[in-house]
Coordinates of C-alpha atoms in Angstrom, one line a residue:
Chain A
M1 CA -0.1 0.0 0.0
S2 CA 1.4 3.5 -0.9
H3 CA 2.1 5.8 1.9
S4 CA -0.6 8.2 0.9
A5 CA -3.2 5.5 0.7
W6 CA -2.1 4.3 4.2
S7 CA -2.5 7.9 5.5
E8 CA -5.9 8.2 3.9
K9 CA -7.1 5.0 5.6
M10 CA -5.9 6.3 9.0
L11 CA -7.8 9.5 8.4
Q12 CA -10.9 7.5 7.4
L13 CA -10.6 5.5 10.6
L14 CA -10.4 8.7 12.7
R15 CA -13.3 10.2 10.9
R16 CA -15.4 7.2 11.4
M17 CA -14.5 6.9 15.1
N18 CA -15.4 10.6 15.5
N19 CA -18.5 10.6 13.3
F20 CA -20.7 11.9 16.2
Y21 CA -18.9 15.3 15.7
S22 CA -19.5 15.3 11.9
A23 CA -22.1 17.5 10.2
G24 CA -25.2 15.3 9.7
S25 CA -24.7 13.1 12.8
C26 CA -27.5 12.4 15.1
R27 CA -26.1 14.8 17.6
A28 CA -28.3 17.7 16.5
N29 CA -31.3 15.6 17.4
C30 CA -30.0 14.1 20.6
F31 CA -31.1 15.1 24.0
R32 CA -28.6 16.1 26.6
F33 CA -28.8 13.4 29.4
Q34 CA -28.6 15.3 32.7
V35 CA -28.1 14.1 36.2
D36 CA -28.2 16.6 39.1
G37 CA -28.0 19.4 36.7
A38 CA -24.9 18.2 34.8
Q39 CA -24.7 16.6 31.4
V40 CA -23.4 13.1 31.5
G41 CA -24.5 11.9 28.0
W42 CA -26.5 12.1 24.8
I43 CA -29.8 10.3 24.5
P44 CA -30.6 9.5 20.8
P45 CA -33.9 10.7 19.5
H46 CA -35.5 7.2 19.2
V47 CA -34.6 6.4 22.9
A48 CA -36.1 9.5 24.5
P49 CA -39.9 8.6 23.9
L50 CA -39.4 5.3 25.5
L51 CA -37.8 6.8 28.6
A52 CA -40.9 9.3 28.8
R53 CA -42.9 6.2 29.8
Y54 CA -41.2 6.2 33.1
P55 CA -42.0 9.7 34.6
Q56 CA -41.0 8.6 38.0
V57 CA -37.4 8.1 36.7
F58 CA -36.9 10.5 33.7
S59 CA -38.3 13.9 33.5
P60 CA -40.1 14.6 30.2
P61 CA -37.8 15.9 27.4
Q62 CA -37.7 19.7 27.5
D63 CA -35.4 22.1 25.7
G64 CA -33.4 19.3 24.3
V65 CA -32.7 17.9 27.8
V66 CA -33.8 14.6 29.4
S67 CA -33.0 14.6 33.2
L68 CA -33.2 12.1 35.9
C69 CA -35.9 13.0 38.3
S70 CA -34.5 15.1 41.2
S71 CA -36.4 12.9 43.6
L72 CA -33.6 10.3 42.8
D73 CA -31.1 12.2 45.0
S74 CA -28.4 9.7 45.6
Y75 CA -25.9 7.4 43.7
E76 CA -27.9 4.3 44.9
K77 CA -31.3 5.5 44.2
R78 CA -30.5 6.8 40.7
S79 CA -28.6 3.6 39.8
E80 CA -31.3 1.2 41.0
A81 CA -34.2 3.3 39.4
V82 CA -32.5 3.3 35.9
D83 CA -31.4 -0.3 36.3
A84 CA -35.0 -1.3 36.9
V85 CA -36.1 0.5 33.7
L86 CA -33.4 -1.3 31.8
Q87 CA -34.2 -4.7 33.2
T88 CA -37.8 -4.2 32.0
Q89 CA -36.6 -3.1 28.5
R90 CA -34.2 -6.1 28.5
K91 CA -37.1 -8.5 29.0
E92 CA -39.2 -6.6 26.4
D93 CA -36.4 -7.0 23.9
T94 CA -36.6 -3.3 22.8
F95 CA -33.0 -2.6 22.2
T96 CA -30.6 -5.0 20.5
C97 CA -27.7 -3.7 22.7
L98 CA -29.3 -5.0 25.8
K99 CA -29.1 -8.5 24.5
G100 CA -25.3 -8.0 25.3
W101 CA -26.1 -7.5 29.0
R102 CA -22.8 -8.0 30.9
N103 CA -23.6 -7.4 34.6
E104 CA -20.7 -4.9 34.5
R105 CA -21.4 -1.6 36.3
Y106 CA -19.8 1.5 34.7
S107 CA -19.5 4.8 36.5
V108 CA -21.6 7.8 35.2
M109 CA -20.2 11.2 35.7
P110 CA -19.7 14.5 33.8
K111 CA -15.9 14.3 33.7
F112 CA -13.6 11.5 34.8
S113 CA -12.4 13.6 37.7
D114 CA -16.0 14.1 39.1
P115 CA -17.5 11.8 41.7
P116 CA -19.8 9.2 40.0
L117 CA -23.4 10.2 40.1
M118 CA -24.7 6.6 39.5
W119 CA -23.7 3.4 37.9
M120 CA -25.1 1.9 34.7
E121 CA -25.0 -1.5 33.1
R122 CA -22.2 -1.5 30.4
A123 CA -24.4 -2.7 27.6
A124 CA -26.8 0.2 28.2
T125 CA -24.4 3.0 28.0
S126 CA -24.8 3.7 24.3
L127 CA -28.5 4.3 24.8
F128 CA -27.5 7.2 27.0
G129 CA -24.4 8.2 25.2
V130 CA -22.5 7.9 28.5
R131 CA -18.7 8.0 28.2
R132 CA -17.1 4.6 28.7
Y133 CA -13.5 4.3 30.0
G134 CA -11.2 1.5 29.4
V135 CA -7.6 0.4 29.3
H136 CA -5.4 -0.7 26.4
I137 CA -2.0 -2.2 26.8
N138 CA 0.6 -2.0 23.9
G139 CA 2.7 -5.1 24.5
Y140 CA 6.0 -5.0 22.7
T141 CA 9.6 -6.2 22.6
V142 CA 12.8 -4.5 21.9
S143 CA 15.6 -6.7 20.4
D144 CA 19.3 -6.2 21.3
S145 CA 19.7 -4.3 18.1
G146 CA 16.8 -2.1 19.0
E147 CA 14.2 -3.5 16.7
V148 CA 10.6 -3.1 18.1
R149 CA 8.0 -5.8 17.6
M150 CA 4.4 -5.7 18.8
W151 CA 2.4 -8.5 20.3
L152 CA -1.2 -8.5 18.8
A153 CA -4.1 -10.7 19.7
R154 CA -6.6 -12.3 17.4
R155 CA -10.0 -12.0 19.2
S156 CA -11.9 -15.1 19.8
A157 CA -14.6 -16.0 17.1
T158 CA -17.2 -16.1 19.8
K159 CA -16.7 -12.7 21.2
Q160 CA -19.8 -10.6 21.3
T161 CA -18.2 -7.6 19.7
Y162 CA -15.7 -7.6 16.9
P163 CA -15.2 -11.4 16.8
G164 CA -12.1 -12.6 15.0
M165 CA -10.5 -9.2 14.7
L166 CA -7.0 -8.1 15.7
D167 CA -6.6 -6.6 19.2
H168 CA -4.2 -5.5 21.8
V169 CA -2.3 -8.1 23.8
A170 CA -4.8 -7.0 26.6
A171 CA -7.5 -4.5 27.0
G172 CA -10.7 -4.0 29.0
G173 CA -13.4 -1.7 30.3
L174 CA -13.1 0.2 33.5
A175 CA -15.7 -0.9 36.0
A176 CA -17.2 1.4 38.6
G177 CA -14.8 1.7 41.6
V178 CA -11.9 -0.3 40.2
G179 CA -8.4 1.1 39.7
I180 CA -7.0 2.0 36.3
K181 CA -3.6 0.3 36.6
H182 CA -5.1 -2.5 38.5
T183 CA -7.5 -3.2 35.6
A184 CA -4.5 -3.1 33.2
V185 CA -2.6 -5.6 35.2
K186 CA -5.6 -7.9 35.7
E187 CA -6.5 -7.9 31.9
C188 CA -2.8 -8.8 31.2
E189 CA -3.0 -11.7 33.6
E190 CA -6.5 -12.8 32.5
E191 CA -6.3 -12.4 28.7
A192 CA -2.7 -13.1 28.0
C193 CA -1.5 -15.0 31.0
I194 CA 1.2 -12.3 31.7
P195 CA 2.5 -12.9 35.2
A196 CA 1.9 -10.0 37.7
A197 CA 5.6 -9.6 38.1
I198 CA 5.8 -8.6 34.4
A199 CA 2.4 -7.0 34.1
E200 CA 3.1 -4.7 37.1
K201 CA 5.7 -2.9 34.8
V202 CA 2.8 -1.4 32.6
K203 CA 3.5 2.3 32.1
P204 CA 0.6 4.8 31.7
V205 CA 1.5 7.0 28.8
N206 CA -1.6 8.6 27.4
T207 CA -5.3 8.6 26.8
I208 CA -7.2 8.7 23.6
S209 CA -10.9 10.0 23.2
Y210 CA -13.4 9.7 20.5
T211 CA -17.2 9.6 20.0
Y212 CA -18.9 7.6 17.2
E213 CA -22.5 6.9 16.5
Q214 CA -23.6 3.4 15.1
D215 CA -27.0 2.0 14.6
G216 CA -28.5 5.0 16.2
E217 CA -26.6 4.7 19.4
V218 CA -23.8 7.0 20.8
F219 CA -20.4 5.7 21.9
P220 CA -18.3 8.3 23.6
E221 CA -15.1 6.5 24.8
S222 CA -11.8 7.3 26.4
Q223 CA -9.1 4.7 26.7
F224 CA -6.2 4.9 29.2
V225 CA -3.2 3.8 27.2
F226 CA -0.3 1.7 28.7
D227 CA 2.9 0.6 27.2
L228 CA 4.5 -2.7 28.4
E229 CA 7.9 -3.9 27.2
L230 CA 7.8 -7.6 27.4
P231 CA 10.9 -9.9 27.8
L232 CA 12.1 -11.1 24.5
E233 CA 11.7 -14.7 25.6
F234 CA 8.2 -14.2 26.9
K235 CA 5.2 -15.5 25.0
P236 CA 1.6 -14.5 25.9
R237 CA -0.8 -17.4 26.2
V238 CA -4.5 -17.6 25.7
G239 CA -6.2 -17.1 29.1
D240 CA -9.8 -16.5 29.6
G241 CA -10.8 -17.5 26.1
E242 CA -11.3 -14.0 24.9
V243 CA -8.4 -14.5 22.5
Q244 CA -7.7 -17.3 20.0
E245 CA -4.0 -16.6 19.2
F246 CA -1.2 -14.1 19.7
Y247 CA 1.3 -12.9 17.1
L248 CA 4.6 -11.0 17.5
L249 CA 4.9 -8.8 14.5
P250 CA 7.5 -6.2 13.1
I251 CA 6.2 -2.6 13.1
D252 CA 6.1 -2.4 9.4
E253 CA 3.7 -5.4 9.4
V254 CA 1.6 -3.8 12.2
K255 CA 1.4 -0.6 10.1
E256 CA 0.1 -2.4 7.0
L257 CA -2.5 -4.3 9.2
L258 CA -3.7 -1.0 10.7
A259 CA -4.9 0.0 7.3
S260 CA -6.6 -3.4 6.8
D261 CA -10.2 -3.7 8.1
D262 CA -8.9 -6.6 10.2
F263 CA -8.2 -4.4 13.3
K264 CA -10.7 -3.6 16.0
P265 CA -11.0 0.2 15.2
N266 CA -10.3 1.6 18.7
C267 CA -7.2 -0.7 18.9
A268 CA -6.1 0.7 15.6
M269 CA -6.3 4.2 17.1
V270 CA -4.3 3.1 20.2
V271 CA -1.6 1.6 18.0
L272 CA -1.5 4.7 15.8
D273 CA -0.8 6.7 19.1
F274 CA 2.0 4.2 19.9
L275 CA 3.5 4.6 16.5
I276 CA 3.5 8.4 17.0
R277 CA 4.9 8.3 20.6
H278 CA 7.7 5.9 19.5
S279 CA 8.6 8.0 16.4
F280 CA 7.6 5.4 13.8
I281 CA 5.7 8.1 12.2
E282 CA 7.5 11.3 11.5
P283 CA 5.9 14.7 10.8
D284 CA 8.1 15.5 7.9
S285 CA 7.1 12.4 5.9
E286 CA 3.5 12.2 7.1
P287 CA 1.6 15.3 6.1
S288 CA -1.4 14.4 8.3
Y289 CA 0.6 13.8 11.5
Q290 CA -1.1 16.9 13.2
E291 CA -4.5 15.6 12.1
F292 CA -3.8 12.1 13.4
V293 CA -3.0 13.5 16.8
A294 CA -6.1 15.7 16.7
G295 CA -8.3 12.8 15.7
L296 CA -7.0 10.7 18.7
H297 CA -8.1 13.4 21.1
Q298 CA -11.6 14.5 20.2
T299 CA -13.8 15.8 23.1
L300 CA -16.8 18.1 23.1
Chain B
M1 CA 2.3 22.6 47.1
S2 CA -0.3 20.0 47.7
H3 CA -1.1 17.6 44.9
S4 CA -4.5 18.9 44.4
A5 CA -3.3 22.6 44.3
W6 CA -0.8 21.5 41.7
S7 CA -3.4 19.7 39.7
E8 CA -5.7 22.8 39.8
K9 CA -2.8 25.0 38.6
M10 CA -2.5 22.8 35.5
L11 CA -6.1 22.9 34.8
Q12 CA -6.0 26.7 35.0
L13 CA -3.0 26.8 32.6
L14 CA -4.9 24.6 30.1
R15 CA -8.2 26.7 30.5
R16 CA -6.2 29.9 30.0
M17 CA -4.4 28.5 26.9
N18 CA -7.7 27.4 25.5
N19 CA -9.7 30.4 26.5
F20 CA -10.8 31.0 22.9
Y21 CA -13.1 28.0 23.2
S22 CA -14.7 29.2 26.4
A23 CA -18.1 30.7 26.7
G24 CA -17.7 34.5 26.6
S25 CA -14.6 34.5 24.4
C26 CA -14.4 36.9 21.4
R27 CA -15.0 33.9 19.2
A28 CA -18.7 34.5 18.8
N29 CA -17.8 37.9 17.3
C30 CA -14.9 37.0 15.3
F31 CA -15.1 36.8 11.5
R32 CA -14.0 33.6 9.8
F33 CA -11.1 34.5 7.6
Q34 CA -11.3 32.7 4.3
V35 CA -8.9 32.2 1.5
D36 CA -10.1 30.5 -1.7
G37 CA -13.2 29.4 0.0
A38 CA -11.6 27.7 3.0
Q39 CA -11.3 29.0 6.5
V40 CA -7.7 29.7 7.6
G41 CA -8.2 31.9 10.7
W42 CA -10.4 34.1 12.9
I43 CA -10.5 37.9 12.5
P44 CA -11.2 39.7 15.8
P45 CA -14.1 42.2 15.6
H46 CA -11.8 45.3 16.0
V47 CA -9.6 44.2 13.0
A48 CA -12.3 43.7 10.5
P49 CA -13.3 47.3 10.0
L50 CA -9.7 48.3 9.3
L51 CA -9.3 45.6 6.6
A52 CA -12.5 46.9 4.9
R53 CA -10.5 50.0 4.0
Y54 CA -8.7 47.7 1.5
P55 CA -11.5 46.5 -0.8
Q56 CA -9.0 45.4 -3.4
V57 CA -7.5 42.9 -0.9
F58 CA -10.3 41.9 1.5
S59 CA -13.9 41.5 0.6
P60 CA -16.3 43.4 2.9
P61 CA -17.4 41.4 6.0
Q62 CA -20.6 39.3 5.2
D63 CA -22.3 36.5 7.1
G64 CA -19.5 36.5 9.6
V65 CA -16.9 35.9 7.0
V66 CA -14.0 38.1 5.6
S67 CA -12.4 36.7 2.5
L68 CA -9.4 37.6 0.5
C69 CA -10.6 39.0 -2.9
S70 CA -10.8 36.2 -5.5
S71 CA -8.8 38.2 -7.8
L72 CA -5.8 37.3 -5.7
D73 CA -5.6 33.9 -7.2
S74 CA -2.1 32.8 -6.5
Y75 CA 0.2 32.1 -3.5
E76 CA 2.3 35.0 -4.5
K77 CA -0.4 37.6 -5.2
R78 CA -2.2 36.9 -1.9
S79 CA 1.0 37.1 0.2
E80 CA 2.2 40.3 -1.3
A81 CA -1.2 42.0 -1.2
V82 CA -1.7 41.3 2.4
D83 CA 1.9 42.0 3.2
A84 CA 1.5 45.5 1.6
V85 CA -1.5 46.2 3.8
L86 CA 0.4 45.0 6.9
Q87 CA 3.5 47.1 6.1
T88 CA 1.2 50.2 5.8
Q89 CA -0.5 49.4 9.2
R90 CA 3.0 48.8 10.7
K91 CA 4.0 52.3 9.7
E92 CA 0.8 53.8 10.9
D93 CA 1.3 52.0 14.3
T94 CA -2.3 50.7 14.4
F95 CA -1.5 47.4 16.0
T96 CA 0.9 46.8 18.9
C97 CA 1.7 43.3 17.7
L98 CA 3.2 44.7 14.4
K99 CA 5.9 46.5 16.5
G100 CA 7.2 42.9 16.9
W101 CA 7.7 42.5 13.2
R102 CA 10.2 39.7 12.6
N103 CA 10.6 39.3 8.9
E104 CA 9.6 35.6 9.4
R105 CA 7.2 34.2 6.9
Y106 CA 4.6 31.7 8.1
S107 CA 2.5 29.4 6.0
V108 CA -1.2 30.0 5.8
M109 CA -3.4 26.9 5.2
P110 CA -6.7 25.4 6.4
K111 CA -5.0 22.2 7.7
F112 CA -1.2 21.4 8.1
S113 CA -1.5 18.9 5.4
D114 CA -3.0 21.3 2.9
P115 CA -0.8 23.2 0.5
P116 CA -0.1 26.8 1.8
L117 CA -2.4 29.4 0.3
M118 CA -0.1 32.3 1.1
W119 CA 2.5 33.3 3.6
M120 CA 2.1 36.0 6.3
E121 CA 4.5 37.8 8.6
R122 CA 4.7 36.0 11.9
A123 CA 3.9 39.1 14.0
A124 CA 0.6 39.6 12.1
T125 CA -0.9 36.2 12.4
S126 CA -2.8 36.9 15.6
L127 CA -4.6 39.7 13.9
F128 CA -6.1 36.9 11.6
G129 CA -6.2 34.2 14.0
V130 CA -4.0 32.1 11.7
R131 CA -2.6 28.9 13.3
R132 CA 1.1 29.1 13.9
Y133 CA 3.2 26.0 14.0
G134 CA 6.4 25.5 16.0
V135 CA 8.8 22.9 17.4
H136 CA 9.7 22.3 21.1
I137 CA 12.4 20.0 22.3
N138 CA 12.4 18.4 25.7
G139 CA 16.1 17.9 26.4
Y140 CA 16.6 15.5 29.3
T141 CA 19.2 13.1 30.8
V142 CA 18.8 9.6 32.3
S143 CA 21.3 8.7 34.9
D144 CA 22.8 5.2 35.2
S145 CA 20.3 4.5 37.9
G146 CA 17.4 5.6 35.6
E147 CA 16.8 9.0 37.2
V148 CA 15.4 11.5 34.7
R149 CA 16.5 15.2 34.7
M150 CA 15.4 18.0 32.4
W151 CA 17.4 20.7 30.8
L152 CA 15.5 24.1 31.0
A153 CA 16.4 27.5 29.7
R154 CA 15.9 30.8 31.2
R155 CA 14.9 33.2 28.4
S156 CA 17.0 36.3 27.8
A157 CA 15.6 39.4 29.7
T158 CA 15.6 41.2 26.3
K159 CA 13.4 38.7 24.5
Q160 CA 10.4 40.3 22.7
T161 CA 7.9 37.8 24.3
Y162 CA 8.0 36.2 27.8
P163 CA 11.4 37.8 28.8
G164 CA 13.2 36.1 31.7
M165 CA 10.9 33.1 31.8
L166 CA 11.6 29.4 31.9
D167 CA 11.7 27.7 28.5
H168 CA 12.6 24.5 26.8
V169 CA 16.3 23.8 26.0
A170 CA 15.3 24.8 22.4
A171 CA 12.1 25.8 20.5
G172 CA 11.2 27.9 17.7
G173 CA 8.5 28.8 15.1
L174 CA 8.1 26.9 11.9
A175 CA 8.8 29.2 9.0
A176 CA 7.2 28.7 5.5
G177 CA 8.8 26.0 3.5
V178 CA 11.2 24.7 6.2
G179 CA 11.3 21.2 7.5
I180 CA 10.1 20.3 11.0
K181 CA 13.0 18.1 12.2
H182 CA 15.4 20.5 10.3
T183 CA 13.9 23.4 12.4
A184 CA 14.3 21.3 15.6
V185 CA 17.9 20.5 14.9
K186 CA 18.7 24.0 13.9
E187 CA 17.1 25.5 17.1
C188 CA 19.2 23.0 19.2
E189 CA 22.3 24.2 17.5
E190 CA 21.5 27.9 17.6
E191 CA 19.9 28.3 21.1
A192 CA 21.7 25.7 23.1
C193 CA 24.9 25.0 21.1
I194 CA 23.9 21.3 20.8
P195 CA 26.2 19.9 18.0
A196 CA 24.3 18.4 15.0
A197 CA 25.6 14.9 15.8
I198 CA 23.6 15.0 19.1
A199 CA 20.8 17.2 17.9
E200 CA 20.0 14.8 15.0
K201 CA 18.8 12.3 17.5
V202 CA 15.7 14.3 18.3
K203 CA 12.7 12.1 18.2
P204 CA 9.3 13.4 17.1
V205 CA 6.8 12.1 19.7
N206 CA 3.5 14.2 19.6
T207 CA 2.0 17.4 18.9
I208 CA 0.0 19.8 21.2
S209 CA -2.7 22.3 20.0
Y210 CA -4.5 25.1 21.8
T211 CA -6.0 28.4 21.0
Y212 CA -6.1 31.5 23.3
E213 CA -7.2 35.1 23.0
Q214 CA -5.2 37.8 24.5
D215 CA -5.6 41.5 24.2
G216 CA -8.2 41.1 21.5
E217 CA -6.0 38.9 19.3
V218 CA -6.4 35.2 18.5
F219 CA -3.5 32.6 18.9
P220 CA -4.2 29.3 17.5
E221 CA -1.0 27.2 17.9
S222 CA 0.3 23.7 17.3
Q223 CA 3.7 22.6 18.5
F224 CA 5.5 19.6 17.1
V225 CA 7.1 17.9 20.2
F226 CA 10.4 16.3 20.2
D227 CA 12.3 14.4 22.9
L228 CA 16.1 14.6 23.0
E229 CA 18.0 12.4 25.5
L230 CA 21.2 14.3 26.1
P231 CA 24.6 12.6 27.1
L232 CA 25.1 12.9 30.9
E233 CA 28.3 14.8 30.4
F234 CA 26.9 17.3 28.0
K235 CA 26.0 20.8 28.9
P236 CA 24.1 23.1 26.6
R237 CA 25.6 26.6 26.2
V238 CA 24.1 30.0 25.5
G239 CA 24.2 30.4 21.6
D240 CA 22.2 33.1 19.8
G241 CA 21.5 35.2 23.0
E242 CA 17.9 34.2 23.3
V243 CA 18.8 32.4 26.5
Q244 CA 20.6 33.6 29.6
E245 CA 21.2 30.3 31.4
F246 CA 20.5 26.6 31.4
Y247 CA 19.5 24.4 34.4
L248 CA 19.5 20.6 34.8
L249 CA 16.6 19.8 37.2
P250 CA 15.1 16.7 38.8
I251 CA 11.5 16.0 37.6
D252 CA 10.1 16.8 41.0
E253 CA 11.5 20.4 40.7
V254 CA 10.3 20.8 37.2
K255 CA 6.8 19.8 38.3
E256 CA 6.9 22.4 41.1
L257 CA 8.1 25.0 38.7
L258 CA 5.3 24.2 36.2
A259 CA 2.9 25.4 38.8
S260 CA 4.8 28.6 39.2
D261 CA 4.1 31.5 37.0
D262 CA 7.7 31.3 36.0
F263 CA 7.3 29.1 32.9
K264 CA 6.4 30.3 29.5
P265 CA 2.8 28.9 29.3
N266 CA 3.1 26.8 26.1
C267 CA 6.3 25.3 27.3
A268 CA 4.6 24.3 30.6
M269 CA 2.0 22.4 28.4
V270 CA 4.7 20.6 26.4
V271 CA 6.4 19.6 29.7
L272 CA 3.1 18.4 31.1
D273 CA 2.8 16.2 28.0
F274 CA 6.4 15.0 28.7
L275 CA 5.4 14.0 32.2
I276 CA 2.4 12.2 30.9
R277 CA 4.2 10.3 28.1
H278 CA 7.1 9.3 30.5
S279 CA 4.7 8.1 33.2
F280 CA 5.7 10.8 35.8
I281 CA 1.9 11.4 36.1
E282 CA -0.2 8.4 36.7
P283 CA -4.0 8.3 36.1
D284 CA -4.8 6.5 39.5
S285 CA -3.2 9.3 41.5
E286 CA -4.1 12.2 39.2
P287 CA -7.9 12.5 38.8
S288 CA -7.5 15.1 36.1
Y289 CA -5.3 12.9 34.0
Q290 CA -7.9 12.6 31.2
E291 CA -8.6 16.4 31.4
F292 CA -4.9 17.2 31.0
V293 CA -4.7 15.2 27.9
A294 CA -7.8 16.7 26.4
G295 CA -6.5 20.2 27.2
L296 CA -3.3 19.5 25.3
H297 CA -5.2 18.8 22.2
Q298 CA -7.9 21.3 21.6
T299 CA -8.9 21.9 18.1
L300 CA -12.0 23.3 16.6

């Protein structure tokens, strides 16, 4: 693939993963989802009428805003009231996304540094455009001559999302009340059988942020990015069955794969960030360097 | 200084350097500056009436847009016509910023990857809210035990901007038609007497972007960030007189200084990015980690 074709593929990826910000997205028709007076998400237009059926939980849409009722005045009350609504909808099979119910509680707050206002089932967050946080670990080796190779995973064919696609050596969502590095280390152990003694060396290096709409739902996401230099002789092994195989690939091959449609898209973004931070992409030979960085950090 | 006070200082810095995006900024009253149908900047409200005096160069403000006249249909014609206007204004002493005339030509284009549509004198770019690009070099050492120290410069007391403040070991603006790494290496040589053999090892690692308004002018800026690990025995020396002194400081001290008002603000942002990329700030102990990263990458 020519350099300019590769570059255009990366720009397409970044545009797709930020399509909520594009002219013509559902954003103009979304309701701001507010809790305790602060916006915590975006409710797509087809979801709002359904929520209006629960006036003891959601106040009726007004001025483009849907709020949780102010009588729900604590973390527990809000979480349980919304969960009850979602459990009902799950049984009624209203939303496809709820078929992927995970029993994983995600924190809901305006900004990551704010105290959580409630928790919400992971599978439901895209109905409310609530930002999800996760961790991604770039696992790589450096040979004695300095050559860098990256460990990639092939996702299991039975994964609920993006089955069979290329992924990081380990990654996962950040559940309510769980530490960030703790999650990174745990995912390394569970998904790739990386012993704690090695996994503890993960280094936090960045975040990426993006928001896409897909099938009428809204996915604002931020990933905490970690680098983990693995010993040359170490081989990740399939752990909890989320992965079918691991590969150790030279950077040139990783770059080519990034531009294929074989990569889970947000992993491709994290790898793009890795390539930039490790100087495998240089601004003089990559005219879109600045646009790449901007596309990795879109927030409203 | 307590951790939370330090963190709040960093957030204040990022807000100040992105104040053009804040509610209440002059942005709502700025005119979009268009060349050949594409926006390349923001013209503050007090500048537009003056430009209207040159109808052979600027079309009259309309629908919030000021355009270069379409008769100026080449890079040269546009650049020369605008330069002639600016030279007149410089003589008439209309704008303080033009007192800082540098005879440095900056490229004007919608995005960095687009072909430049014209050049403009560096000192005038803030009258048109044209994005300026530059390079910043983090010069640092790593001891045998792994301790990182950073070389900082104290700007000369006679510098036109930010005299006497703390700065990177080298940094500079990107002039029209000059390479990015070339500029980084040249600044290392000129400002800090870093020999080419060492300076050539600069590694491109990121960009930061921000837009601030100040004294009624608009400053969109993007900096290409480089890391340069310097040999332990090497000492930068004052070169072209832009610097009065260099210091080699432990990271803890650099962090404290970041929160003082002693740092040139955009350098403080680049150092904050260095601290994040090198894991001196960790997301579990820094609640604003995600906000820091977002604040380093604001684009419209």
